[in-house]
Every structure is written in C-alpha cells, then in structure tokens.
Coordinates of C-alpha atoms in Angstrom, one line a residue:
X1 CA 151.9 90.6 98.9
X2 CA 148.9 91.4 100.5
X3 CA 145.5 89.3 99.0
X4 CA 143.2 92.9 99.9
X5 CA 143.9 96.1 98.7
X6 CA 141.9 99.3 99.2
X7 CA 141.6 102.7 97.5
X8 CA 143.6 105.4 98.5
X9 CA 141.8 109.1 98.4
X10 CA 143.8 110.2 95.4
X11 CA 143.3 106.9 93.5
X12 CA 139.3 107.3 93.8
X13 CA 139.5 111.0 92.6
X14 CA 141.7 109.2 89.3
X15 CA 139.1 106.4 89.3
X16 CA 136.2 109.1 89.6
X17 CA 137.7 111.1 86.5
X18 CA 137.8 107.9 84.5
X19 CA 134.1 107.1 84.6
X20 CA 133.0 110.4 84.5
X21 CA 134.5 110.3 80.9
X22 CA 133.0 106.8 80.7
X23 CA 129.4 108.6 81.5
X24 CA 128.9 105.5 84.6
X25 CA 127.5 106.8 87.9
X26 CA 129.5 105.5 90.9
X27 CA 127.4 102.4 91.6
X28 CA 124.5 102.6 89.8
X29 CA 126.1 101.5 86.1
X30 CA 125.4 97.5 85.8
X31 CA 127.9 97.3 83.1
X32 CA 131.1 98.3 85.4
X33 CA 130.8 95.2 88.3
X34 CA 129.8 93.0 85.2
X35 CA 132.6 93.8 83.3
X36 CA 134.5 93.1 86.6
X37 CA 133.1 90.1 87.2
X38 CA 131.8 91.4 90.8
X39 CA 128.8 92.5 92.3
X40 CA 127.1 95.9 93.0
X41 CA 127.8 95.5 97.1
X42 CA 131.6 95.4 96.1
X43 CA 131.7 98.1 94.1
X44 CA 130.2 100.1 96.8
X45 CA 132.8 98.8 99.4
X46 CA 135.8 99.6 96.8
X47 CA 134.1 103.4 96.9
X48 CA 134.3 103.2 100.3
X49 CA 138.1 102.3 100.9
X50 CA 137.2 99.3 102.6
X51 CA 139.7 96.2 101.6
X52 CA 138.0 94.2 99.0
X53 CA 140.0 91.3 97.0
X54 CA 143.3 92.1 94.9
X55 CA 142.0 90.2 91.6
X56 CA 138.5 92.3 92.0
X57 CA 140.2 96.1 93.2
X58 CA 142.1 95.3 89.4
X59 CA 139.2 94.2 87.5
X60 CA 137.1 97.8 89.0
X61 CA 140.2 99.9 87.8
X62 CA 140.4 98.0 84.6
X63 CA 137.1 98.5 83.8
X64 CA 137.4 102.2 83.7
X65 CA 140.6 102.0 81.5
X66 CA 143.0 102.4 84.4
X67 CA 145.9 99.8 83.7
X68 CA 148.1 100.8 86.7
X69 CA 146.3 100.1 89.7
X70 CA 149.6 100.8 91.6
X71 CA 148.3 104.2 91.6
X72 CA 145.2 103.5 92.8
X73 CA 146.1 101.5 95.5
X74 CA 146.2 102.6 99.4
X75 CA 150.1 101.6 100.5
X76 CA 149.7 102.2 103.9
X77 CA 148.3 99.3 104.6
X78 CA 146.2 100.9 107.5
X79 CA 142.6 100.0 108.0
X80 CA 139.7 102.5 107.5
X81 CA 138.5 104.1 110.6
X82 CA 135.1 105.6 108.9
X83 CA 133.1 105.7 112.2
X84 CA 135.7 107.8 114.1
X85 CA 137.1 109.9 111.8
X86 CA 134.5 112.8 111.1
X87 CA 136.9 113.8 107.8
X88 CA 136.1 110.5 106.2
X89 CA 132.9 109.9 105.0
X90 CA 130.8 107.1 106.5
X91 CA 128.6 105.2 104.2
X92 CA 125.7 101.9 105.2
X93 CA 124.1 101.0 102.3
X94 CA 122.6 98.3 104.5
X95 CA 119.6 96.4 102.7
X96 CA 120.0 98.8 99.4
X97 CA 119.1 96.7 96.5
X98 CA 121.0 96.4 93.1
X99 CA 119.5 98.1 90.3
X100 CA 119.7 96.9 87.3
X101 CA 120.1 99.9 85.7
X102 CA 118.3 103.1 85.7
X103 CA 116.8 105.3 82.6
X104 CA 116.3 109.1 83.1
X105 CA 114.6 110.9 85.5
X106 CA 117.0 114.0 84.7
X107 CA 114.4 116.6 86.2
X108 CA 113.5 114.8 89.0
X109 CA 117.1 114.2 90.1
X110 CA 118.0 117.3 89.5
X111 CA 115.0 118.8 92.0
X112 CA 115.8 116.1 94.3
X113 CA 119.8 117.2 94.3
X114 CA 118.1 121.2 95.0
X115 CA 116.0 120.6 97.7
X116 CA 118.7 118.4 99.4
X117 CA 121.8 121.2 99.0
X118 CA 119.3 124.0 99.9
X119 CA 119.2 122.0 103.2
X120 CA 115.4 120.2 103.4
X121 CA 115.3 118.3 106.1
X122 CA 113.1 115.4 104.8
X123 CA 112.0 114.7 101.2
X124 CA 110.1 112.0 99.8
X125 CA 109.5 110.3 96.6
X126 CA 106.0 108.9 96.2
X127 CA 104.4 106.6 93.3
X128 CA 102.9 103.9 92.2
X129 CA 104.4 100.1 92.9
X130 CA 107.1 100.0 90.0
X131 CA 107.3 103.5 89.2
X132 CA 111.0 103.5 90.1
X133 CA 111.1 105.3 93.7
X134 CA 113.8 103.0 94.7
X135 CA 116.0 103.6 91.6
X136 CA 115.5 107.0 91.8
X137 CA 116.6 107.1 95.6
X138 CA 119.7 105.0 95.0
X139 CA 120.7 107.4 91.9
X140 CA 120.3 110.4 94.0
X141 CA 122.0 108.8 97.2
X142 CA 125.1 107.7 94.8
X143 CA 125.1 111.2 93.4
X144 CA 124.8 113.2 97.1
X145 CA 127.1 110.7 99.0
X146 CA 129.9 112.7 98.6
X147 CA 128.3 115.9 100.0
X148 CA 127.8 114.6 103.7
X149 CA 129.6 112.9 106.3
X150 CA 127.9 109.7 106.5
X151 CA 124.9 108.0 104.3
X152 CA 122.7 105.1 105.8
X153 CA 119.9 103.3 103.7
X154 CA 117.8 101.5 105.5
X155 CA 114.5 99.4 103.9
X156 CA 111.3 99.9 106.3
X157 CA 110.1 96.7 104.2
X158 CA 112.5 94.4 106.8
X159 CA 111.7 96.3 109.9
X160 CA 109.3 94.8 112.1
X161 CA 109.2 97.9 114.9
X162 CA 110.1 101.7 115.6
X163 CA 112.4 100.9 117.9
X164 CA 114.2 98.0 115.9
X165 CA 114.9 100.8 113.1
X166 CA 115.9 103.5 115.7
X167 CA 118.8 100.6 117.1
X168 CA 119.9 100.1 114.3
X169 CA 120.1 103.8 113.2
X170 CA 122.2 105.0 116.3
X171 CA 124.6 101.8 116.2
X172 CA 126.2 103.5 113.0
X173 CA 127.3 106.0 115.8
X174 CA 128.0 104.2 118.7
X175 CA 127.6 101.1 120.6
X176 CA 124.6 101.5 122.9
X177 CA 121.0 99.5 123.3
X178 CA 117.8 101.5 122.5
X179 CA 115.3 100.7 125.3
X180 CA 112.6 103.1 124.3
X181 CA 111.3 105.1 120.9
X182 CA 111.7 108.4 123.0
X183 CA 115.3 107.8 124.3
X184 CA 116.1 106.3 120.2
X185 CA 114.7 109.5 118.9
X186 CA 116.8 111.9 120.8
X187 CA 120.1 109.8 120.3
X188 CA 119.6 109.7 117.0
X189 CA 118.8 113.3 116.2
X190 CA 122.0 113.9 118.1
X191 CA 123.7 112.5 115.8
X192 CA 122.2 114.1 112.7
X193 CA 122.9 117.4 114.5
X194 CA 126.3 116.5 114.7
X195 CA 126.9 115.2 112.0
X196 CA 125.8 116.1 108.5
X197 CA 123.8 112.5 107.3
X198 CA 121.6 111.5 104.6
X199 CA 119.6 108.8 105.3
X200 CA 117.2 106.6 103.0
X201 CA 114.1 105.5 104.1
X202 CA 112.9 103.0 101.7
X203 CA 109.4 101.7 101.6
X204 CA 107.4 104.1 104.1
X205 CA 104.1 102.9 103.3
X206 CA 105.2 99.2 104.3
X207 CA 105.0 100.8 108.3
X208 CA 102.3 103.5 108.2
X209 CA 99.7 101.2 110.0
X210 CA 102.3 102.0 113.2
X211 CA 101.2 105.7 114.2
X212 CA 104.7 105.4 115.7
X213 CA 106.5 106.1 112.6
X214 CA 104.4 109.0 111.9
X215 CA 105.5 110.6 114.9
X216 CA 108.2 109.6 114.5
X217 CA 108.9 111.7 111.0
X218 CA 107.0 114.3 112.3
X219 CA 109.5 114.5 114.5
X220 CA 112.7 114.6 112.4
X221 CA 110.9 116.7 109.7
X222 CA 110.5 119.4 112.8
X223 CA 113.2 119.5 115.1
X224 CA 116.7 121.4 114.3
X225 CA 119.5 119.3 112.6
X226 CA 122.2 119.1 109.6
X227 CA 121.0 116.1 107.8
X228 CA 118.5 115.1 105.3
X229 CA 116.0 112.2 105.3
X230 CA 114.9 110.0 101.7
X231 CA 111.6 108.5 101.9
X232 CA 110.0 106.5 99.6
X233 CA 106.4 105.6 99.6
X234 CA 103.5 104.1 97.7
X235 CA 101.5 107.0 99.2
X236 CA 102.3 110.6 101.0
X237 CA 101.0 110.4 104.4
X238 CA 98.3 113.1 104.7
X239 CA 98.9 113.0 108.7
X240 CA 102.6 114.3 107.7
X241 CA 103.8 117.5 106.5
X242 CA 106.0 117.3 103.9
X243 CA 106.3 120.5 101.2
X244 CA 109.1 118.9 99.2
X245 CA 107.6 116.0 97.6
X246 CA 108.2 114.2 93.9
X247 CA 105.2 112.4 93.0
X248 CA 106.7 110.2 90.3
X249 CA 104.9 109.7 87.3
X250 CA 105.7 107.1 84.4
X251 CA 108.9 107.1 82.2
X252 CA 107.9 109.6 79.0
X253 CA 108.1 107.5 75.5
X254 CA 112.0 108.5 75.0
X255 CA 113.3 107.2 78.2
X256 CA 110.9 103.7 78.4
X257 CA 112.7 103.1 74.8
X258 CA 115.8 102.9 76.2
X259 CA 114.3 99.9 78.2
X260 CA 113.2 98.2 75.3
X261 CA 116.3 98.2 73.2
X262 CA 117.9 97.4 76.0
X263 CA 115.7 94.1 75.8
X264 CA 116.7 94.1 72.0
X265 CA 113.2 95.6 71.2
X266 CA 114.1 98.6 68.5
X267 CA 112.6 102.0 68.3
X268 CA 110.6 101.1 64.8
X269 CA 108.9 98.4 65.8
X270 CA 105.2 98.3 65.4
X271 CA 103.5 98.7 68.4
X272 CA 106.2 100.1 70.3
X273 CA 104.3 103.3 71.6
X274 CA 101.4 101.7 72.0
X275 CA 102.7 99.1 74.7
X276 CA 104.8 102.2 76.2
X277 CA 101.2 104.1 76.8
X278 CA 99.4 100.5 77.7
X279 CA 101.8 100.5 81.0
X280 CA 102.0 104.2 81.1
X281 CA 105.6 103.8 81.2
X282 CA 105.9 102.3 84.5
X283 CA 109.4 100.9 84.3
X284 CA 108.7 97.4 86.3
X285 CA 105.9 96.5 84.5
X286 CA 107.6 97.1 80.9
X287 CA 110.5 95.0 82.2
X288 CA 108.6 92.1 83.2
X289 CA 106.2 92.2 80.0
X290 CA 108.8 91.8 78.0
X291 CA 109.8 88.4 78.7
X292 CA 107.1 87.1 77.9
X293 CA 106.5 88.9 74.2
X294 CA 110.0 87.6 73.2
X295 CA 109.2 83.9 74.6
X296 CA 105.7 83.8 73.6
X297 CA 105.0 86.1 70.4
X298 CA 109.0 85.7 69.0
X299 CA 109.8 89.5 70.4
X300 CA 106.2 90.5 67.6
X301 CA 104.9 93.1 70.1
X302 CA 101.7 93.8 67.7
X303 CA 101.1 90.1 68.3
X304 CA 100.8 90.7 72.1
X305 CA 98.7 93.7 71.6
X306 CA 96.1 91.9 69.5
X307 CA 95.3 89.7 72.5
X308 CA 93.6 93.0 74.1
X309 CA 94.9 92.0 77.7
X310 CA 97.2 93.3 80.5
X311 CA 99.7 91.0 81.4
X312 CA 101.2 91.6 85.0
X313 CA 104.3 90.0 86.7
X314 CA 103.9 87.9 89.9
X315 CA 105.8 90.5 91.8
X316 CA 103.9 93.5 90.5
X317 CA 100.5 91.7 90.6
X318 CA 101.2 91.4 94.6
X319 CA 102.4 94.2 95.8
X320 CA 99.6 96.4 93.8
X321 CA 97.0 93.3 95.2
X322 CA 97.7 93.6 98.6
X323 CA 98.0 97.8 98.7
X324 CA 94.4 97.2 97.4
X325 CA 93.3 95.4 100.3
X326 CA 94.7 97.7 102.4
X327 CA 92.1 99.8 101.4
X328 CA 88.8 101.3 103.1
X329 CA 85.7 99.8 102.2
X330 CA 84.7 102.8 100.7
X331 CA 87.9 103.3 99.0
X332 CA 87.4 99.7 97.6
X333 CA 84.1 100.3 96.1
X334 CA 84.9 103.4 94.4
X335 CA 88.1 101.6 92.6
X336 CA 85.2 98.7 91.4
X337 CA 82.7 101.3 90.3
X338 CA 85.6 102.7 88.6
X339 CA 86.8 99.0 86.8
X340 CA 83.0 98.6 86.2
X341 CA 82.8 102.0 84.2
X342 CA 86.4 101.9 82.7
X343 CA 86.4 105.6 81.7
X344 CA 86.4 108.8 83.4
X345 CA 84.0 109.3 85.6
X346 CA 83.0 112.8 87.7
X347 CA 82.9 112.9 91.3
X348 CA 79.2 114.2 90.5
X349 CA 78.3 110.9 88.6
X350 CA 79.9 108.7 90.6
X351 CA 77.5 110.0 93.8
X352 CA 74.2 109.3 92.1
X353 CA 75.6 105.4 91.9
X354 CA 76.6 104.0 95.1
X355 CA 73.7 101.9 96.4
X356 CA 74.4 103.3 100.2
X357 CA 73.8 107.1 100.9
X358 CA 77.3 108.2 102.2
X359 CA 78.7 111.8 103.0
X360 CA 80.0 113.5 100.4
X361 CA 83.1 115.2 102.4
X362 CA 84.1 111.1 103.0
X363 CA 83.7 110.5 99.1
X364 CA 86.0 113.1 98.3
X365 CA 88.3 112.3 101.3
X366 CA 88.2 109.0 99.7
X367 CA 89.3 110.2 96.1
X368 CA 91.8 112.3 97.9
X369 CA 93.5 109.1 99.8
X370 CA 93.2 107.2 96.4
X371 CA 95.1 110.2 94.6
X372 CA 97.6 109.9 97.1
X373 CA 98.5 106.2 96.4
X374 CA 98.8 107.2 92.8
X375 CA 95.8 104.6 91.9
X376 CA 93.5 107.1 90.2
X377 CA 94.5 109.0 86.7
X378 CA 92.6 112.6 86.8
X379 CA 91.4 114.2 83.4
X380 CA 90.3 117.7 83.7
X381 CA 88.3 118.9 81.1
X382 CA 86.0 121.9 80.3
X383 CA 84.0 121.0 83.5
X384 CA 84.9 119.1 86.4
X385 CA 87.4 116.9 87.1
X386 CA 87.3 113.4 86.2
X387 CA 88.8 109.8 87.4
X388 CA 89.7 106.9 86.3
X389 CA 92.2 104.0 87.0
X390 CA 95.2 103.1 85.4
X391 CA 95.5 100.3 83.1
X392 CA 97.9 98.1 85.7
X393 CA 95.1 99.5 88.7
X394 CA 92.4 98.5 86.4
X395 CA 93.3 94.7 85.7
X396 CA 94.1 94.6 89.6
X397 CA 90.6 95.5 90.8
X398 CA 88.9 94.2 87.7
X399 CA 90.1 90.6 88.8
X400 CA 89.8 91.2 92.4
X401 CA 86.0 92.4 91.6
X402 CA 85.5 88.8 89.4
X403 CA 86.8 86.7 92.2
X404 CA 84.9 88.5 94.9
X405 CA 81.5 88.3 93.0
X406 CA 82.5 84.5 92.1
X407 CA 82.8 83.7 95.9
X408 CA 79.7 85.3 97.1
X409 CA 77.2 83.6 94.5
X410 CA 79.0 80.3 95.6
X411 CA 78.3 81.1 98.9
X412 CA 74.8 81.7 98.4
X413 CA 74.5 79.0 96.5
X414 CA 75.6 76.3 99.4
X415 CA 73.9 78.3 102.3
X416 CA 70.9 80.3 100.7
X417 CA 71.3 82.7 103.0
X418 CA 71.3 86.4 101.1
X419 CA 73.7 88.1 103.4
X420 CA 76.9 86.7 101.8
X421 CA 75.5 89.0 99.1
X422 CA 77.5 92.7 99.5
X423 CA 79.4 93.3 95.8
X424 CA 76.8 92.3 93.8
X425 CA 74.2 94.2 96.4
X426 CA 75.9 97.2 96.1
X427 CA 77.5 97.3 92.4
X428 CA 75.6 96.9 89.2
X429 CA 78.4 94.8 86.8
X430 CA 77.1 95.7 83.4
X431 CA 78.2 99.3 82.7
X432 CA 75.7 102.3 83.2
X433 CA 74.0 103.5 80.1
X434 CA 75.3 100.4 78.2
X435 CA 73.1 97.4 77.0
X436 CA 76.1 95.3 75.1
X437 CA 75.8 92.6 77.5
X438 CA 77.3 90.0 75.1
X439 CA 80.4 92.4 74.8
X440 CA 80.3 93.3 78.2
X441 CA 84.0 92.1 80.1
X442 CA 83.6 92.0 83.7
X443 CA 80.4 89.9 82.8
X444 CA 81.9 87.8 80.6
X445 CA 85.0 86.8 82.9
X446 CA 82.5 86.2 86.0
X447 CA 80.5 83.8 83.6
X448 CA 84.3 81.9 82.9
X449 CA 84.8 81.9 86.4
X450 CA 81.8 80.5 87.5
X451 CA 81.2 77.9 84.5
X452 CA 85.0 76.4 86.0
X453 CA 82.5 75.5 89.0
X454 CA 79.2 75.1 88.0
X455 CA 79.8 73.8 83.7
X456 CA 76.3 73.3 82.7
X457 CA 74.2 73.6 85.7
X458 CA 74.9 77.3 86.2
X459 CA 72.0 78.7 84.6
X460 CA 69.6 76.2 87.0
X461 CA 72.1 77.4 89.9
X462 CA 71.6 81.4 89.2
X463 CA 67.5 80.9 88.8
X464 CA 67.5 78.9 92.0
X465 CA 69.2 82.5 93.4
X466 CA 66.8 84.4 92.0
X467 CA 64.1 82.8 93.4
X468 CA 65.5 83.2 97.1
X469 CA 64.8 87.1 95.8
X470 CA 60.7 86.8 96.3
X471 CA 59.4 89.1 98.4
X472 CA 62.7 91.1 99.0
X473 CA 62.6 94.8 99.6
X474 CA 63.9 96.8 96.7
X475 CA 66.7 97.7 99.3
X476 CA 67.9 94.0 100.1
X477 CA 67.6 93.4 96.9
X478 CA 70.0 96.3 95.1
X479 CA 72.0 95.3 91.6
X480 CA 72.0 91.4 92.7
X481 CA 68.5 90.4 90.3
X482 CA 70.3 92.8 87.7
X483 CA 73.7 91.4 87.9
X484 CA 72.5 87.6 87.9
X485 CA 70.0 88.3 84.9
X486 CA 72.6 89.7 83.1
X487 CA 74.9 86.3 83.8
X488 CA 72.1 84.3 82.3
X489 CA 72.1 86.4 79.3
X490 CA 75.6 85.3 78.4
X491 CA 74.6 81.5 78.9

C-alpha cells in the first residue's frame, strides 16, 4: 500500500460539500489543518491533488466528517500533470503566508469577487500596516481559485529585482531564463493571454522605489489579456491607474469582537468598545495588544485603559516606523505638526504654521500622498476638511518626534554649533493656543528622555543652549528658545 495518496476530482467535490456544510473556507479555516494535525501548506497541496502522506490525506477527510476516505482517494495512482494539462487547474501559492484566521470583510470580498468575474484586469487592496490586505487577498484567492486555470502568489517583500519576479513568474509556464524586463514582460503576458491566471502580488509598496515595477503594472493593467492581477499595498501608487481599488478601513465593532472572544475576551466586558475604537479596529494591532492585557492586567481591559497609552507590537511598531521614514521631508513635518496638535486640523490652519514658506499646491500634494498611505483620518465638517492621525500613526511619529528632538539638543550640547538644530527650529512642541505646559505630553516625554542623559544638570545644560541664542535673527532662531523654555518649565 502506497505511503501517499492524492485526491481524486470527485473526492474533492465530496470533500468540498462537506465543509461547505461545516461553514470552513478551503484553506483559510485554522481549525481544519489543526484538527488534522498538519499545516496550512498541506492543506493546500491536498486541494491541489498533489500526493501528500496517507495518515495526513485521512486526518483532512476526517476532519470534515468524511470516514471513508476510500472515496476520496485518487486510484490511479498516476501523478498530477498540472503544468501541461490546461483542463486542470495550476495553483503556486509560493511565499503565501498562513493566516491565522480571518474575521469578516463580507462587502469587500464580495466587490473584490465582482470586479474579478466582470473581468478587471488588475485590482488592488490598499491600507494601513495591519489592516488585513493580506488576509483579505488569501480569502479572495481561496474563494476565486477555482474560476481560473492557474493561481500564482508571489510576495514582492522577498523580491530583490523586476526581473527576478518576472523569472520566476514565466517558469510556472515553461522552462526558459529571463535575460531582460522587456523580453520577461512579453513572455509573461503570453501567458496570461493564454491562459486565464490570477496572480497575487503581495506587498507592492515594498518595490515602488524601483520605477520598474511601475511600468511594469502599467503595463499589465493596459495591454489585452484573460487574467487578473491582486495587489496589495500600504499605498495606491498615484503614477498608476487603477479604477478598481478597496481602500481597507478598520474591522467595524461586530467583526473586531469576534477577535477578542476568540482571545477569550467576552462581548460584556468593560472597556471592550473602547479598546476596539483606541486601535480603530485594525486587526494586527488588536491581536498583539491583547497578549499583553491578559499577562499583565489578568485579561481587566479597563485596567489597560487607565494607563492612557498605546501599546504597539514590535512587528507593527516597524513596519509603520520605517514607512515613516520613507517619507518626504515635507510629508514628515506635517505628520509632527499633526502629533504636536493631536486633533483635527484644517489644511488652512496648518499653512499659517510651518516655519518655512512652502507652496501650497506641494502642501496639498503632500496631504494627498499621506491620504494615500492611509496615515491621515479626514473629518469633514460644516466647513473644510480636516486631518488628523490615527491613534497607532500618532504614537509612531509622536515617539519618532521625542527621539529626534532628544538627539539634536545633545548634539548641540557637545558641539555648540546651532545647525544640528532643524525639529525644534521648525516646530513649536507645546500645542498652539494651549499654555498647560505641566500637562503638556510631547514635552513631558522629551523632558524623560533627556533627564535619562542629563539627571540633574539638564536645566544648566538647556540655559547653556540658550545662551548660544544671543544675537540670532528671529529666523535662525524659530520655535528652538520657545521649545527649550518650555523644557525648563517642567524641571
């Protein structure tokens, strides 16, 4: 008896009966390869037909209530010739990563499932680090798969060039060696003329600094051909034309719920909507806070609320830090103007306050790129529109702000030489129209900072700054006497 066995084509439509009953998705249900004792790649491979271990093919069937896997079984004992055979679908889930499980996103599934039958060419999912884009991409690539010929997912995170992405795209088709990104292009949009494909680009934003890939989806979002093309991106490209977009917001209160009881959080807990709206349901973060309130506060989320802080995973805490620093300068100082006012704030408002004149077209340019990484929350009221940052944006730049002003007074303070002076020049730290400096935050956590350094000598140390100050224009001078007065205040 053989130690493999595969699926035949009538056993998977019996095995796709069974968990439709069950309400599982194909591959996205963490329950089914757990209760098999396998992992999400073999599942996939058993969906497939490919040979996967006797014990395992059991365990899948068993899972789903099906006791004779005789009838599941393949008995011809031939292998699968996917590639070859145009009436079996191909499927390369590559680099696709395991979700954990996934939580609603019924109306945006069902508009990504529309566009994709009514035959878009490229679609993309945009959001925030840890809105879900992935999960949302791998729930609609497990519900398509069955509609085209071949599926290929391939992460852009792990691709170092254009043409190392375009080789590895045409060897699904045939065995050849791409020399060039024009010669890739063309042999691979052959192929998605010939054949109907839909392929997963995950992480787009990982590769935009490579005008390459713009041209590249340009391309394949213009020229004639069957298949359809996944993206998913921390931002929408503005050099790319793309009319079928899903800007992904955060989970509504209902479906971030289902998160927490999943944690073994329950729906009458105190506090329970307030956390939900504290990380604006952004399904990474929730899962990666709640560690930490069962560990630390005994699972007493009113307990973690008191403490009137953000707390964000290592992972999280990365990927939004270093998008940040991908920024423009401009772009940058707007977010810290932004963390400095920590309400909405009007494009008309926010003019009259940066130190340096600028253009207004490349302010509002600069809003506009912003909007597009999904780092600004608009409020539109009676008059104009309004910006702010998100809570998870706002501890970002609010501790990227402390540590930037931190390092520049240092570095005056060992050189004495003003230059090193450009956050503090330009921004003013204490909050228009407020005098609380005592209550004042971003002071009050430069202050911390600094008296880690400095302990008692810090007030000596800021008055020796000011005094470098004398005879200063007004214009070399900016916010930095206001800013370091202020820090004496709160010693």
């Amino acid at each position: 008896m053989s130690n493999s066995l595969r699926a035949s084509t009538a056993g998977l439509i019996i095995v796709d009966k069974a968990r439709q009953r069950l309400g599982w998705t194909k591959t996205s249900t963490a329950r089914w390869w757990q209760d098999a004792h396998t992992s999400r790649a073999t599942l996939r491979r058993f969906w497939q037909g490919d040979r996967i271990q006797r014990e395992i093919f059991i365990a899948i069937c068993e899972a789903v209530g099906i006791t004779d896997w005789n009838a599941i079984a393949d008995a011809s004992g031939l292998e699968l010739e996917v590639i070859a055979d145009f009436s079996n679908p191909y499927i390369d889930w590559h680099d696709a990563p395991d979700v954990e499980s996934f939580y609603g996103r019924n109306q945006e599934l069902q508009q990504l499932e529309q566009w994709i039958l009514a035959g878009c060419k490229v679609v993309t999912i945009v959001g925030i680090a840890g809105i879900g884009k992935t999960a949302l991409a791998l729930a609609v690539a497990d519900r398509m798969q069955s509609k085209f010929d071949c599926l290929i997912w391939r992460s852009l995170s792990t691709v170092p060039s254009l043409i190392s992405l375009l080789d590895a795209l045409v060897h699904n088709f045939e065995e050849t060696v791409i020399h060039d990104i024009q010669q890739g292009t063309v042999q691979l949009l052959h192929h998605l003329q010939k054949r109907r494909c839909l392929l997963i680009l995950d992480g787009l934003d990982g590769v935009l600094s490579q005008p390459e890939y713009i041209q590249f989806i340009q391309k394949i979002s213009r020229d004639r051909h069957q298949s359809c093309i996944v993206i998913t991106s921390r931002e929408q490209p503005s050099a790319i034309e793309i009319n079928n977009c899903i800007n992904l917001k955060g989970l509504p209160k209902a479906e971030a719920l289902e998160i927490l009881q999943s944690r073994g959080f329950t729906s009458k807990q105190l506090g329970i909507s307030a956390l939900i709206q504290l990380y604006r349901g952004n399904p990474l973060a929730i899962k990666l806070v709640t560690p930490l309130i069962q560990s630390v506060f005994a699972g007493n989320i009113t307990a973690f609320l008191s403490q009137n802080t953000l707390v964000i995973g290592d992972r999280l805490r990365f990927i939004l830090k270093q998008q940040f620093q991908q920024l423009s300068e401009l772009q940058q100082d707007i977010l810290y103007w932004l963390a400095i006012w920590q309400e909405p704030v009007s494009f008309s408002r926010l003019q009259t306050h940066l130190l340096i004149s600028v253009d207004p077209a490349m302010v509002l340019e600069a809003i506009m790129a912003l909007e597009r990484r999904s780092l600004l929350e608009k409020w539109v009221g009676m008059g104009e529109a309004s910006f702010t940052l998100q809570p998870l944006v706002m501890k970002i730049v609010t501790d990227e702000l402390v540590e930037q002003a931190a390092k520049e007074i240092q570095q005056v303070a060992q050189t004495h030489e003003m230059h090193h002076f450009k956050l503090l020049r330009t921004h003013w730290l204490l909050r228009p129209g407020s005098d609380d400096i005592v209550g004042d935050r971003i002071l009050h956590q430069l202050r911390e900072n600094l008296w880690r350094v400095y302990g008692a000598t810090l007030p000596e140390t800021l008055n020796q700054i000011l005094l470098l100050l004398k005879d200063k224009s007004p214009w070399a001078i900016g916010y930095i006497a206001c800013n370091l007065t202020a820090l004496l205040f709160k010693s």
